[in-house]
Amino acid sequence: MTQTPSKYDSSEILISPSILAADFANLTSELRSIESADLIHVDVMDGHFVPNLTIGPPVIKAIKKIATRPLDVHLMIESPETYLEHYIDAGADILGVHVEACPHLHGTLGEIRKIGTEKNRVVRSCAVLNPATPAESLEYALDEADQILVMTVNPGFGGQSFIEAMLPKIEKIRGWIESRGLDIDLEVDGGVTQDNIALAASAGANLFVAGTAIFAKDDRKLAIEDLRAAARKADR
Ligand code: DX5
Ligand code: ZN
Protein backbone atom coordinates (compact mmCIF):
# COMPACT_ATOMS: atom_id res chain seq x y z
CA MET A 1 0.00 0.00 0.00
CA THR A 2 2.82 2.39 0.77
CA GLN A 3 4.73 4.04 -2.03
CA THR A 4 8.34 4.96 -2.41
CA PRO A 5 8.91 8.50 -3.62
CA SER A 6 9.22 8.70 -7.34
CA LYS A 7 11.64 11.04 -8.97
CA TYR A 8 9.59 14.20 -8.94
CA ASP A 9 9.70 16.76 -11.66
CA SER A 10 10.91 19.74 -9.67
CA SER A 11 8.42 21.97 -11.44
CA GLU A 12 5.63 19.84 -9.99
CA ILE A 13 3.67 21.33 -7.08
CA LEU A 14 3.63 18.92 -4.13
CA ILE A 15 1.58 19.25 -0.95
CA SER A 16 2.78 17.65 2.30
CA PRO A 17 0.26 17.97 5.17
CA SER A 18 1.91 18.16 8.59
CA ILE A 19 0.22 15.70 10.92
CA LEU A 20 1.42 17.77 13.88
CA ALA A 21 -1.90 19.59 13.46
CA ALA A 22 -3.92 16.35 13.23
CA ASP A 23 -5.94 14.67 15.98
CA PHE A 24 -3.46 12.11 17.29
CA ALA A 25 -6.25 10.09 18.91
CA ASN A 26 -7.76 9.51 15.48
CA LEU A 27 -4.73 9.18 13.25
CA THR A 28 -6.25 6.56 10.96
CA SER A 29 -9.16 8.76 9.91
CA GLU A 30 -6.93 11.84 9.85
CA LEU A 31 -4.56 10.09 7.43
CA ARG A 32 -7.50 8.95 5.28
CA SER A 33 -8.65 12.57 5.05
CA ILE A 34 -5.40 13.69 3.38
CA GLU A 35 -4.98 10.93 0.81
CA SER A 36 -5.19 13.44 -2.04
CA ALA A 37 -1.92 15.00 -0.86
CA ASP A 38 1.44 14.00 -2.33
CA LEU A 39 3.33 13.29 0.88
CA ILE A 40 2.76 13.08 4.64
CA HIS A 41 4.94 15.42 6.70
CA VAL A 42 5.96 13.98 10.08
CA ASP A 43 7.54 16.33 12.64
CA VAL A 44 9.95 14.71 15.09
CA MET A 45 11.00 16.94 18.01
CA ASP A 46 13.30 15.98 20.87
CA GLY A 47 12.80 18.75 23.44
CA HIS A 48 16.45 19.83 22.96
CA PHE A 49 16.94 21.01 19.40
CA VAL A 50 13.48 22.59 19.69
CA PRO A 51 11.49 23.30 22.85
CA ASN A 52 8.82 20.70 22.14
CA LEU A 53 8.50 16.91 22.12
CA THR A 54 6.49 14.92 19.62
CA ILE A 55 6.82 11.40 18.28
CA GLY A 56 9.55 8.91 17.43
CA PRO A 57 10.10 5.69 15.48
CA PRO A 58 7.33 3.52 17.02
CA VAL A 59 4.59 5.96 16.04
CA ILE A 60 6.12 6.47 12.59
CA LYS A 61 6.15 2.70 12.12
CA ALA A 62 2.44 2.59 12.96
CA ILE A 63 1.71 5.46 10.57
CA LYS A 64 3.69 3.75 7.82
CA LYS A 65 1.46 0.68 8.03
CA ILE A 66 -1.62 2.68 7.05
CA ALA A 67 -0.11 5.51 5.00
CA THR A 68 -0.81 5.62 1.27
CA ARG A 69 1.62 8.46 0.57
CA PRO A 70 5.40 8.58 1.17
CA LEU A 71 6.53 9.82 4.58
CA ASP A 72 8.41 13.14 4.60
CA VAL A 73 10.08 12.93 8.02
CA HIS A 74 11.45 16.19 9.47
CA LEU A 75 13.92 15.54 12.30
CA MET A 76 14.16 18.45 14.72
CA ILE A 77 16.59 16.62 16.97
CA GLU A 78 20.17 16.91 18.13
CA SER A 79 22.75 14.46 16.71
CA PRO A 80 20.43 13.17 13.99
CA GLU A 81 23.26 11.12 12.48
CA THR A 82 22.94 8.72 15.43
CA TYR A 83 19.32 7.89 14.60
CA LEU A 84 19.14 7.79 10.79
CA GLU A 85 18.70 4.04 10.58
CA HIS A 86 15.95 4.04 13.22
CA TYR A 87 13.88 6.48 11.19
CA ILE A 88 14.57 4.76 7.88
CA ASP A 89 13.59 1.40 9.39
CA ALA A 90 10.45 3.01 10.82
CA GLY A 91 9.44 3.99 7.28
CA ALA A 92 10.82 7.41 6.34
CA ASP A 93 10.89 7.84 2.54
CA ILE A 94 12.40 11.32 2.82
CA LEU A 95 14.57 12.07 5.84
CA GLY A 96 15.30 15.70 6.73
CA VAL A 97 18.13 16.77 9.04
CA HIS A 98 18.79 20.30 10.24
CA VAL A 99 21.98 21.94 9.00
CA GLU A 100 22.42 23.45 12.50
CA ALA A 101 22.47 19.97 14.04
CA CYS A 102 24.89 18.42 11.52
CA PRO A 103 28.60 19.27 11.81
CA HIS A 104 29.20 16.88 8.90
CA LEU A 105 26.19 17.70 6.75
CA HIS A 106 27.61 16.34 3.49
CA GLY A 107 28.37 13.00 5.14
CA THR A 108 25.03 12.78 6.92
CA LEU A 109 23.04 13.41 3.73
CA GLY A 110 25.12 10.79 1.93
CA GLU A 111 24.52 8.36 4.77
CA ILE A 112 20.74 8.73 4.43
CA ARG A 113 20.92 7.72 0.76
CA LYS A 114 23.39 4.92 1.51
CA ILE A 115 21.32 3.34 4.29
CA GLY A 116 18.31 3.40 1.96
CA THR A 117 20.27 1.73 -0.85
CA GLU A 118 21.60 -0.93 1.51
CA LYS A 119 18.01 -1.75 2.39
CA ASN A 120 16.92 -1.80 -1.27
CA ARG A 121 14.88 1.34 -0.78
CA VAL A 122 14.96 4.83 -2.18
CA VAL A 123 15.32 7.21 0.74
CA ARG A 124 15.66 10.84 -0.26
CA SER A 125 17.98 13.06 1.77
CA CYS A 126 16.79 16.49 2.87
CA ALA A 127 18.78 19.37 4.40
CA VAL A 128 16.74 21.76 6.55
CA LEU A 129 17.57 25.41 7.27
CA ASN A 130 16.33 27.34 10.29
CA PRO A 131 15.25 30.91 9.47
CA ALA A 132 18.51 32.34 10.86
CA THR A 133 20.75 29.97 8.86
CA PRO A 134 22.02 31.27 5.52
CA ALA A 135 21.61 29.27 2.32
CA GLU A 136 25.38 29.23 1.87
CA SER A 137 25.72 26.84 4.81
CA LEU A 138 24.51 23.95 2.63
CA GLU A 139 25.83 25.04 -0.76
CA TYR A 140 28.84 22.71 -0.51
CA ALA A 141 26.55 19.72 0.12
CA LEU A 142 24.06 20.23 -2.72
CA ASP A 143 25.24 17.13 -4.57
CA GLU A 144 24.20 14.94 -1.63
CA ALA A 145 20.73 16.50 -1.23
CA ASP A 146 17.53 15.31 -2.89
CA GLN A 147 15.49 17.92 -1.11
CA ILE A 148 16.08 21.23 0.69
CA LEU A 149 13.66 22.55 3.30
CA VAL A 150 13.61 26.26 4.07
CA MET A 151 11.86 26.83 7.41
CA THR A 152 9.49 29.78 7.25
CA VAL A 153 8.92 29.74 11.03
CA ASN A 154 11.25 28.99 13.93
CA PRO A 155 10.68 25.26 14.33
CA GLY A 156 8.96 23.77 17.34
CA PHE A 157 5.28 24.51 16.98
CA GLY A 158 2.51 24.55 14.42
CA GLY A 159 0.25 27.53 13.88
CA GLN A 160 2.93 30.23 13.66
CA SER A 161 3.11 33.02 11.07
CA PHE A 162 5.01 32.69 7.81
CA ILE A 163 8.24 34.75 7.82
CA GLU A 164 8.27 36.54 4.46
CA ALA A 165 11.93 37.49 4.92
CA MET A 166 12.72 33.87 3.89
CA LEU A 167 11.67 34.51 0.29
CA PRO A 168 15.10 35.72 -0.94
CA LYS A 169 16.66 32.56 0.54
CA ILE A 170 14.21 30.42 -1.42
CA GLU A 171 15.02 32.40 -4.59
CA LYS A 172 18.74 31.93 -4.08
CA ILE A 173 18.46 28.16 -3.65
CA ARG A 174 16.10 27.85 -6.64
CA GLY A 175 18.73 29.76 -8.63
CA TRP A 176 21.40 27.19 -7.70
CA ILE A 177 19.08 24.29 -8.57
CA GLU A 178 18.31 25.72 -12.01
CA SER A 179 21.77 26.99 -12.93
CA ARG A 180 23.43 23.71 -11.90
CA GLY A 181 20.70 21.46 -13.30
CA LEU A 182 20.14 19.75 -9.94
CA ASP A 183 17.31 17.32 -9.21
CA ILE A 184 16.29 18.79 -5.86
CA ASP A 185 12.83 19.52 -4.48
CA LEU A 186 12.62 22.86 -2.68
CA GLU A 187 10.31 22.67 0.31
CA VAL A 188 8.88 25.33 2.63
CA ASP A 189 7.49 24.61 6.09
CA GLY A 190 5.76 26.85 8.60
CA GLY A 191 2.76 29.15 8.40
CA VAL A 192 1.93 28.22 4.80
CA THR A 193 -1.62 29.26 3.93
CA GLN A 194 -3.75 29.75 0.86
CA ASP A 195 -2.91 33.46 1.10
CA ASN A 196 0.89 33.16 1.06
CA ILE A 197 1.61 29.89 -0.80
CA ALA A 198 1.88 31.77 -4.11
CA LEU A 199 4.65 33.95 -2.65
CA ALA A 200 6.70 30.87 -1.81
CA ALA A 201 5.91 29.28 -5.18
CA SER A 202 6.93 32.44 -7.04
CA ALA A 203 10.19 32.50 -5.09
CA GLY A 204 10.88 28.94 -6.32
CA ALA A 205 9.49 26.44 -3.81
CA ASN A 206 7.69 23.42 -5.29
CA LEU A 207 6.95 21.39 -2.13
CA PHE A 208 4.70 22.88 0.52
CA VAL A 209 4.12 21.70 4.08
CA ALA A 210 0.88 22.83 5.68
CA GLY A 211 -0.46 21.81 9.07
CA THR A 212 -3.04 24.26 10.35
CA ALA A 213 -4.09 25.35 6.85
CA ILE A 214 -5.26 21.78 6.17
CA PHE A 215 -6.22 20.18 9.48
CA ALA A 216 -8.15 23.18 10.83
CA LYS A 217 -10.52 22.80 7.87
CA ASP A 218 -13.39 20.32 7.88
CA ASP A 219 -12.88 19.46 4.20
CA ARG A 220 -9.22 18.48 3.94
CA LYS A 221 -9.49 17.44 0.28
CA LEU A 222 -10.73 20.90 -0.60
CA ALA A 223 -8.05 22.55 1.55
CA ILE A 224 -5.36 20.57 -0.28
CA GLU A 225 -6.86 21.41 -3.67
CA ASP A 226 -7.11 25.11 -2.78
CA LEU A 227 -3.43 25.19 -1.75
CA ARG A 228 -2.39 23.36 -4.90
CA ALA A 229 -4.42 25.67 -7.10
CA ALA A 230 -3.06 28.80 -5.43
CA ALA A 231 0.52 27.56 -5.87
CA ARG A 232 -0.07 26.62 -9.50
CA LYS A 233 -1.49 30.06 -10.20
CA ALA A 234 1.70 31.71 -8.94
CA ASP A 235 4.11 33.31 -11.36
CA ARG A 236 6.82 30.61 -11.54
C1 DX5 B 1 7.18 23.41 12.83
C2 DX5 B 1 6.95 22.17 12.01
C3 DX5 B 1 5.95 22.35 10.95
C4 DX5 B 1 4.56 22.67 11.44
C5 DX5 B 1 3.79 23.34 10.35
O1 DX5 B 1 8.25 23.21 13.67
O2 DX5 B 1 8.16 21.76 11.40
O3 DX5 B 1 5.92 21.23 10.08
O4 DX5 B 1 3.87 21.53 11.86
O5 DX5 B 1 2.55 23.71 10.86
P1 DX5 B 1 1.80 25.00 10.33
O6 DX5 B 1 1.49 24.77 8.88
O7 DX5 B 1 0.58 25.07 11.19
O8 DX5 B 1 2.72 26.18 10.52
ZN1 ZN C 1 8.07 20.27 9.76
Short mmCIF file of C-alpha atoms and ligand atoms in Angstrom, two decimals, residues 18 20 41 43 45 74 76 151 153 155-160 189-192 209-212, ligand 1:
data_model
loop_
_atom_site.label_atom_id
_atom_site.label_comp_id
_atom_site.label_asym_id
_atom_site.label_seq_id
_atom_site.Cartn_x
_atom_site.Cartn_y
_atom_site.Cartn_z
CA SER A 18 1.91 18.16 8.59
CA LEU A 20 1.42 17.77 13.88
CA HIS A 41 4.94 15.42 6.70
CA ASP A 43 7.54 16.33 12.64
CA MET A 45 11.00 16.94 18.01
CA HIS A 74 11.45 16.19 9.47
CA MET A 76 14.16 18.45 14.72
CA MET A 151 11.86 26.83 7.41
CA VAL A 153 8.92 29.74 11.03
CA PRO A 155 10.68 25.26 14.33
CA GLY A 156 8.96 23.77 17.34
CA PHE A 157 5.28 24.51 16.98
CA GLY A 158 2.51 24.55 14.42
CA GLY A 159 0.25 27.53 13.88
CA GLN A 160 2.93 30.23 13.66
CA ASP A 189 7.49 24.61 6.09
CA GLY A 190 5.76 26.85 8.60
CA GLY A 191 2.76 29.15 8.40
CA VAL A 192 1.93 28.22 4.80
CA VAL A 209 4.12 21.70 4.08
CA ALA A 210 0.88 22.83 5.68
CA GLY A 211 -0.46 21.81 9.07
CA THR A 212 -3.04 24.26 10.35
C1 DX5 B 1 7.18 23.41 12.83
C2 DX5 B 1 6.95 22.17 12.01
C3 DX5 B 1 5.95 22.35 10.95
C4 DX5 B 1 4.56 22.67 11.44
C5 DX5 B 1 3.79 23.34 10.35
O1 DX5 B 1 8.25 23.21 13.67
O2 DX5 B 1 8.16 21.76 11.40
O3 DX5 B 1 5.92 21.23 10.08
O4 DX5 B 1 3.87 21.53 11.86
O5 DX5 B 1 2.55 23.71 10.86
P1 DX5 B 1 1.80 25.00 10.33
O6 DX5 B 1 1.49 24.77 8.88
O7 DX5 B 1 0.58 25.07 11.19
O8 DX5 B 1 2.72 26.18 10.52
#
